Tab-separated table of C-alpha atoms in Angstrom:
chain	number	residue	atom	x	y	z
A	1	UNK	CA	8.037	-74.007	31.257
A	2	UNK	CA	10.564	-72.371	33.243
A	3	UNK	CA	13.983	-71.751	31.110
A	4	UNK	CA	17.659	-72.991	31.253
A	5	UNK	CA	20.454	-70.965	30.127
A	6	UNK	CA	23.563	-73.615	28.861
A	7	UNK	CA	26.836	-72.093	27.135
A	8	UNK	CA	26.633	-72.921	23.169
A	9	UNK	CA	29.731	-74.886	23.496
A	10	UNK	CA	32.877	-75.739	25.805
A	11	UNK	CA	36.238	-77.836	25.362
A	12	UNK	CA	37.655	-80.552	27.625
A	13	UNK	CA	40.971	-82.090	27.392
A	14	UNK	CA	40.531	-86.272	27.318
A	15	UNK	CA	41.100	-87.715	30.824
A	16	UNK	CA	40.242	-84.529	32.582
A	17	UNK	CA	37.167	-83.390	34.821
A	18	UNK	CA	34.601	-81.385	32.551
A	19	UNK	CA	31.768	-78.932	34.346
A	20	UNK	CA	29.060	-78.134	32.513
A	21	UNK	CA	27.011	-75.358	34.092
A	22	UNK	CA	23.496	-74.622	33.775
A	23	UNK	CA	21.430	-71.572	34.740
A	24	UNK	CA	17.307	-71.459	35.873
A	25	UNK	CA	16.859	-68.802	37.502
A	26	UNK	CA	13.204	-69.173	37.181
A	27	UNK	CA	12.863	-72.846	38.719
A	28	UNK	CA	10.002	-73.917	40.602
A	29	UNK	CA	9.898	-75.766	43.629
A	30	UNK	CA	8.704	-78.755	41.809
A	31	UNK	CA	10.437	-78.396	38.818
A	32	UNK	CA	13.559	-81.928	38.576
A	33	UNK	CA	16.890	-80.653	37.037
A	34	UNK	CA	17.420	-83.522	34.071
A	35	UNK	CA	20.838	-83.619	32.139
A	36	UNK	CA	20.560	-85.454	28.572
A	37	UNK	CA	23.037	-86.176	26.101
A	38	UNK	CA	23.177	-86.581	22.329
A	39	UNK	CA	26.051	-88.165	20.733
A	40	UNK	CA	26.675	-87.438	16.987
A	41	UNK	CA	23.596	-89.059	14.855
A	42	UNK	CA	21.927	-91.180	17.747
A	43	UNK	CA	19.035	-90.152	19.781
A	44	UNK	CA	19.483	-88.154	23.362
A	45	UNK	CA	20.450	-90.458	26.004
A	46	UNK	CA	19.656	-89.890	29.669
A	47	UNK	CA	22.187	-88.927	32.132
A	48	UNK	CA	21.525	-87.745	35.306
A	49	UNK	CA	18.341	-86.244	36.952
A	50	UNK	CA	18.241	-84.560	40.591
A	51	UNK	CA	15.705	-82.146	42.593
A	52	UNK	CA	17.911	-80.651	45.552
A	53	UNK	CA	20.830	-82.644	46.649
A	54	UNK	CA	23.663	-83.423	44.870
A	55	UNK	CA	23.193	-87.149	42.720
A	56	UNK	CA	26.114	-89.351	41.444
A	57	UNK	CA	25.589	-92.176	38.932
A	58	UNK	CA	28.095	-94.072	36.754
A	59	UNK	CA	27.907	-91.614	33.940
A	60	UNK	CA	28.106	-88.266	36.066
A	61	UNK	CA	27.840	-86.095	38.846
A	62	UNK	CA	24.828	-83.464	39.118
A	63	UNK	CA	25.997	-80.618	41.842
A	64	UNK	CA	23.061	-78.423	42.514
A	65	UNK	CA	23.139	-74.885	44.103
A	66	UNK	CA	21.690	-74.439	47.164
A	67	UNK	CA	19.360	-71.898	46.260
A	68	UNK	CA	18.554	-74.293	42.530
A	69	UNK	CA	19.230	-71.532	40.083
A	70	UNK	CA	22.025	-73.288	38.676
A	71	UNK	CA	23.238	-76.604	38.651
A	72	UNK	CA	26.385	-78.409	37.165
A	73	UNK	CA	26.976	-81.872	35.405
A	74	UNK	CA	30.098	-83.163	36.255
A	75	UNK	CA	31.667	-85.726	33.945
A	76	UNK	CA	34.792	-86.911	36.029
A	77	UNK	CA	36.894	-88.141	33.667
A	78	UNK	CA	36.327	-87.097	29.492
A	79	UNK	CA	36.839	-89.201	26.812
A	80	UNK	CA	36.244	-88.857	23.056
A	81	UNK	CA	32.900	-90.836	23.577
A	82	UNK	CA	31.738	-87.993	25.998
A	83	UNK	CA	31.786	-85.351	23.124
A	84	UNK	CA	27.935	-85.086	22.561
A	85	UNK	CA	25.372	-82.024	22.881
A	86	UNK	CA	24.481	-82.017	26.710
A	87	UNK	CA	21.054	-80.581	27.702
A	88	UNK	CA	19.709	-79.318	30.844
A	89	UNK	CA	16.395	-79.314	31.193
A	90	UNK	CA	13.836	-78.517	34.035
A	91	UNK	CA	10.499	-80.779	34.194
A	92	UNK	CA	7.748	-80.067	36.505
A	93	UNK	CA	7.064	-82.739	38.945
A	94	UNK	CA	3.800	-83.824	36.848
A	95	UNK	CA	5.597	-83.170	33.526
A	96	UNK	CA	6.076	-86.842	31.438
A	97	UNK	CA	7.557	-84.644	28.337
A	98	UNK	CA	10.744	-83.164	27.893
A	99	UNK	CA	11.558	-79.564	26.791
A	100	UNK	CA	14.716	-79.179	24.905
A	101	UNK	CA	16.935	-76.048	24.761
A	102	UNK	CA	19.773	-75.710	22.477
A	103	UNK	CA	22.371	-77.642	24.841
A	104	UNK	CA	26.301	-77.640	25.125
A	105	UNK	CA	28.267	-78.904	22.690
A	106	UNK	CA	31.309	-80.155	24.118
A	107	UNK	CA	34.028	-80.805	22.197
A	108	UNK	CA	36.884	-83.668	24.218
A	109	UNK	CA	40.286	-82.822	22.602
A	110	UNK	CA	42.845	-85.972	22.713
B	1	UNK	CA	16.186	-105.182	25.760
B	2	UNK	CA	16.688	-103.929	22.032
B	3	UNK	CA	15.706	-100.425	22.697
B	4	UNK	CA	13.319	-98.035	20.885
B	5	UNK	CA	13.338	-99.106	17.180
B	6	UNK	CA	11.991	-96.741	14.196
B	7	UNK	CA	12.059	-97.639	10.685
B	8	UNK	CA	13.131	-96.719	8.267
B	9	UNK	CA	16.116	-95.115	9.310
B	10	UNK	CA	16.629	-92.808	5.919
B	11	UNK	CA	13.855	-91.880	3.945
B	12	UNK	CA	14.004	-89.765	0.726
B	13	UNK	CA	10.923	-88.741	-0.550
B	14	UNK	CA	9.701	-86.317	-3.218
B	15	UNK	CA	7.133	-83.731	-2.645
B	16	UNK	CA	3.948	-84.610	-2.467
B	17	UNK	CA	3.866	-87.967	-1.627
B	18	UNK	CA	3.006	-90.187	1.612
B	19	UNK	CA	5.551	-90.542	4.428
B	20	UNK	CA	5.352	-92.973	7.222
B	21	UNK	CA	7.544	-92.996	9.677
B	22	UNK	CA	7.410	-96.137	11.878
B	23	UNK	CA	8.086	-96.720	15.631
B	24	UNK	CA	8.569	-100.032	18.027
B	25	UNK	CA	8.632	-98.493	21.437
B	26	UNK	CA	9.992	-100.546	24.440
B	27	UNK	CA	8.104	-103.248	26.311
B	28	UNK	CA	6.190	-102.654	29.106
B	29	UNK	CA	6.407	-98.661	28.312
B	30	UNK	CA	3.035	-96.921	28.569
B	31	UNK	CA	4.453	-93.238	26.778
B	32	UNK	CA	5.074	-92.607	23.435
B	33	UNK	CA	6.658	-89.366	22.264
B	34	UNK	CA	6.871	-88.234	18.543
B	35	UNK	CA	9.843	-85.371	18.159
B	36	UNK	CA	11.592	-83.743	15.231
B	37	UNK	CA	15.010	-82.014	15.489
B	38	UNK	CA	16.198	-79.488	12.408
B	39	UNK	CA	19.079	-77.121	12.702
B	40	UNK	CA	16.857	-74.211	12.833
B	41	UNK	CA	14.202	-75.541	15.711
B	42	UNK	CA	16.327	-77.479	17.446
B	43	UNK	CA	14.386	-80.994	18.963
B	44	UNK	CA	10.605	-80.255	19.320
B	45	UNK	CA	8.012	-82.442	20.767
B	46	UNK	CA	5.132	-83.343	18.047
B	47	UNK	CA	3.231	-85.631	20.292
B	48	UNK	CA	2.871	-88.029	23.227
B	49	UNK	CA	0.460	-90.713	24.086
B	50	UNK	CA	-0.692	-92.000	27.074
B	51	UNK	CA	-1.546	-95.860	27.306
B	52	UNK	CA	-2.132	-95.382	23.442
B	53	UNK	CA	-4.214	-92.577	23.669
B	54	UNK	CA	-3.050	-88.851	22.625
B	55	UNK	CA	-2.486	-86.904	25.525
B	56	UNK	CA	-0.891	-83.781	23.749
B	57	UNK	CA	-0.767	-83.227	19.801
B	58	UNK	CA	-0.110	-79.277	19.988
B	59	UNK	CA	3.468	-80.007	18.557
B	60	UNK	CA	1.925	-80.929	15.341
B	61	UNK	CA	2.571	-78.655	13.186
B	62	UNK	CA	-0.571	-78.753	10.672
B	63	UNK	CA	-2.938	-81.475	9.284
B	64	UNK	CA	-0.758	-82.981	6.926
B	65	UNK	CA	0.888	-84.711	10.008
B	66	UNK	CA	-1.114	-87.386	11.329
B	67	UNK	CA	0.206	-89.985	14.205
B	68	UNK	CA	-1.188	-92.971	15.796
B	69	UNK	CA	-1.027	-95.783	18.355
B	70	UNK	CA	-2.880	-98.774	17.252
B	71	UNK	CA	-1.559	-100.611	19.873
B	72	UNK	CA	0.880	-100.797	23.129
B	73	UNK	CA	4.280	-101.748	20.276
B	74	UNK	CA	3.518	-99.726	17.533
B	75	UNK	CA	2.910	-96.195	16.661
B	76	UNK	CA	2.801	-94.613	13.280
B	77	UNK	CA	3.560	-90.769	12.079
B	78	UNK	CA	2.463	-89.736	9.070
B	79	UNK	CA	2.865	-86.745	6.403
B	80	UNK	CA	0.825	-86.423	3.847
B	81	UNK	CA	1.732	-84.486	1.345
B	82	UNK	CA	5.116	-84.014	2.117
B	83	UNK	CA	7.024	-80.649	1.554
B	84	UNK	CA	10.472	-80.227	1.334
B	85	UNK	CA	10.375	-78.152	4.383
B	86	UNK	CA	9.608	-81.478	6.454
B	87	UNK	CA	12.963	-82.074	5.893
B	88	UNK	CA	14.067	-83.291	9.669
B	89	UNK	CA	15.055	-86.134	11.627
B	90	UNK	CA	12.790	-87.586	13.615
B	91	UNK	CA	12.951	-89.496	16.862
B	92	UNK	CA	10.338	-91.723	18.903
B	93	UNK	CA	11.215	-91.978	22.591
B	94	UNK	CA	9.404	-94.264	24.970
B	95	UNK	CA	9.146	-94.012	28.939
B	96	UNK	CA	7.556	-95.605	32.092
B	97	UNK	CA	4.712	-93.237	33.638
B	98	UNK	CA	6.062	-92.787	37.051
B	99	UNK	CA	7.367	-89.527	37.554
B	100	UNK	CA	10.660	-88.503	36.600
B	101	UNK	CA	11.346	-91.466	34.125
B	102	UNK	CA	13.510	-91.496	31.736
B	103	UNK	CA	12.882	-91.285	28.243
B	104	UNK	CA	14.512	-93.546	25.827
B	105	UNK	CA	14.725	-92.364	22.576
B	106	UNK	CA	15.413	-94.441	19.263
B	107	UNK	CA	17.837	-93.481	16.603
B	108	UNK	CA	16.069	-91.940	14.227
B	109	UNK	CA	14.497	-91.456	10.832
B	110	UNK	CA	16.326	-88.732	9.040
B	111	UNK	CA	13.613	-87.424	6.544
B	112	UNK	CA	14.896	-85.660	3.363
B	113	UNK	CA	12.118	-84.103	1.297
B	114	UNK	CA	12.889	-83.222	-2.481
């Protein structure tokens, strides 16, 4: 499976925009860019998902390069119940399993 | 819809003995994923079924874990023996088989081993 690349952790001020970046570099053409979530002892929760053009949902905002190497989740406005580990992960177009990496943990300061 | 359910949600066990982890997926889903998260591995797949059949048990990590599907609502994982290093929490997700479906996952069973 081709690899993301996610910074360990970032810090968002409550009520601000947050931008969560995501690097794959080795993405296929039929690889989806999926964004999860975990919030502190639940499950992951699914967020956003996207191949090549930019998706918006009520949760987010998925901004995708134009060559796909990276991508961005954009969470328009934090609050404390956005501070979760956020994943980015690449499945293949015929792929019904997720791959986890080690995620973001983002921290939302009041 | 109450969501992917697992039971129990805390299990404490001592080494040696028979774990079974339980899981309810949701309705009308026809996937069923077994994962286990620890500090050290992060969240790793164990194993998915298809319409109650395994598709992909290379997760597993040796014979003393066992899982099955008896059915389209129920799916079992078992360890047996236990070791402490089982230690884990693990999570049952359940998803629709067109492509790019979400999986749901349940909350939990954190697993402590002794």
């Amino acid at each position: 499976d081709a690899k993301t690349t996610q910074p360990n952790s970032m810090e968002s001020n409550e009520e601000e925009p947050v931008h969560l970046p995501c690097n794959h570099s080795t993405i296929s053409g039929t690889d989806y860019i999926h964004w999860y979530r975990q919030l502190p002892s639940q499950g992951p929760e699914y967020v956003i998902h996207g191949l090549t053009s930019n998706v918006n949902n009520r949760m987010a905002s998925l901004a995708i390069a134009e060559d796909r190497k990276s991508s961005t989740l954009i969470l328009h406005r934090a609050t404390l119940r956005d501070a979760a580990v956020y994943y980015c992960i690449l499945r293949g177009g015929s792929a019904r399993q997720l791959t986890f990496g080690s995620g973001t943990q983002l921290t939302v300061l009041p | 819809d109450a969501g992917v359910i697992q039971s129990p949600r805390h299990e404490v066990t001592e080494m040696g003995q028979e774990v079974t982890l339980r899981c309810k997926p949701i309705s009308g889903h026809d996937y069923l994923f077994w994962y286990r998260q620890t500090m050290m591995r992060g969240l790793e797949l164990l194993i998915y079924f298809n319409n109650n059949v395994p598709i992909d048990d290379s997760g597993m990590p040796e014979d003393r874990f066992s899982a099955k599907m008896p059915n389209a609502s129920f799916s079992t994982l078992k360890i047996q023996p236990s070791e402490p290093r089982d230690s884990a929490v693990y999570f049952c997700a359940s998803s629709f088989g067109q492509k790019n479906s979400p999986l749901h996952f349940g909350n939990g069973t954190r697993l402590t081993v002794t």
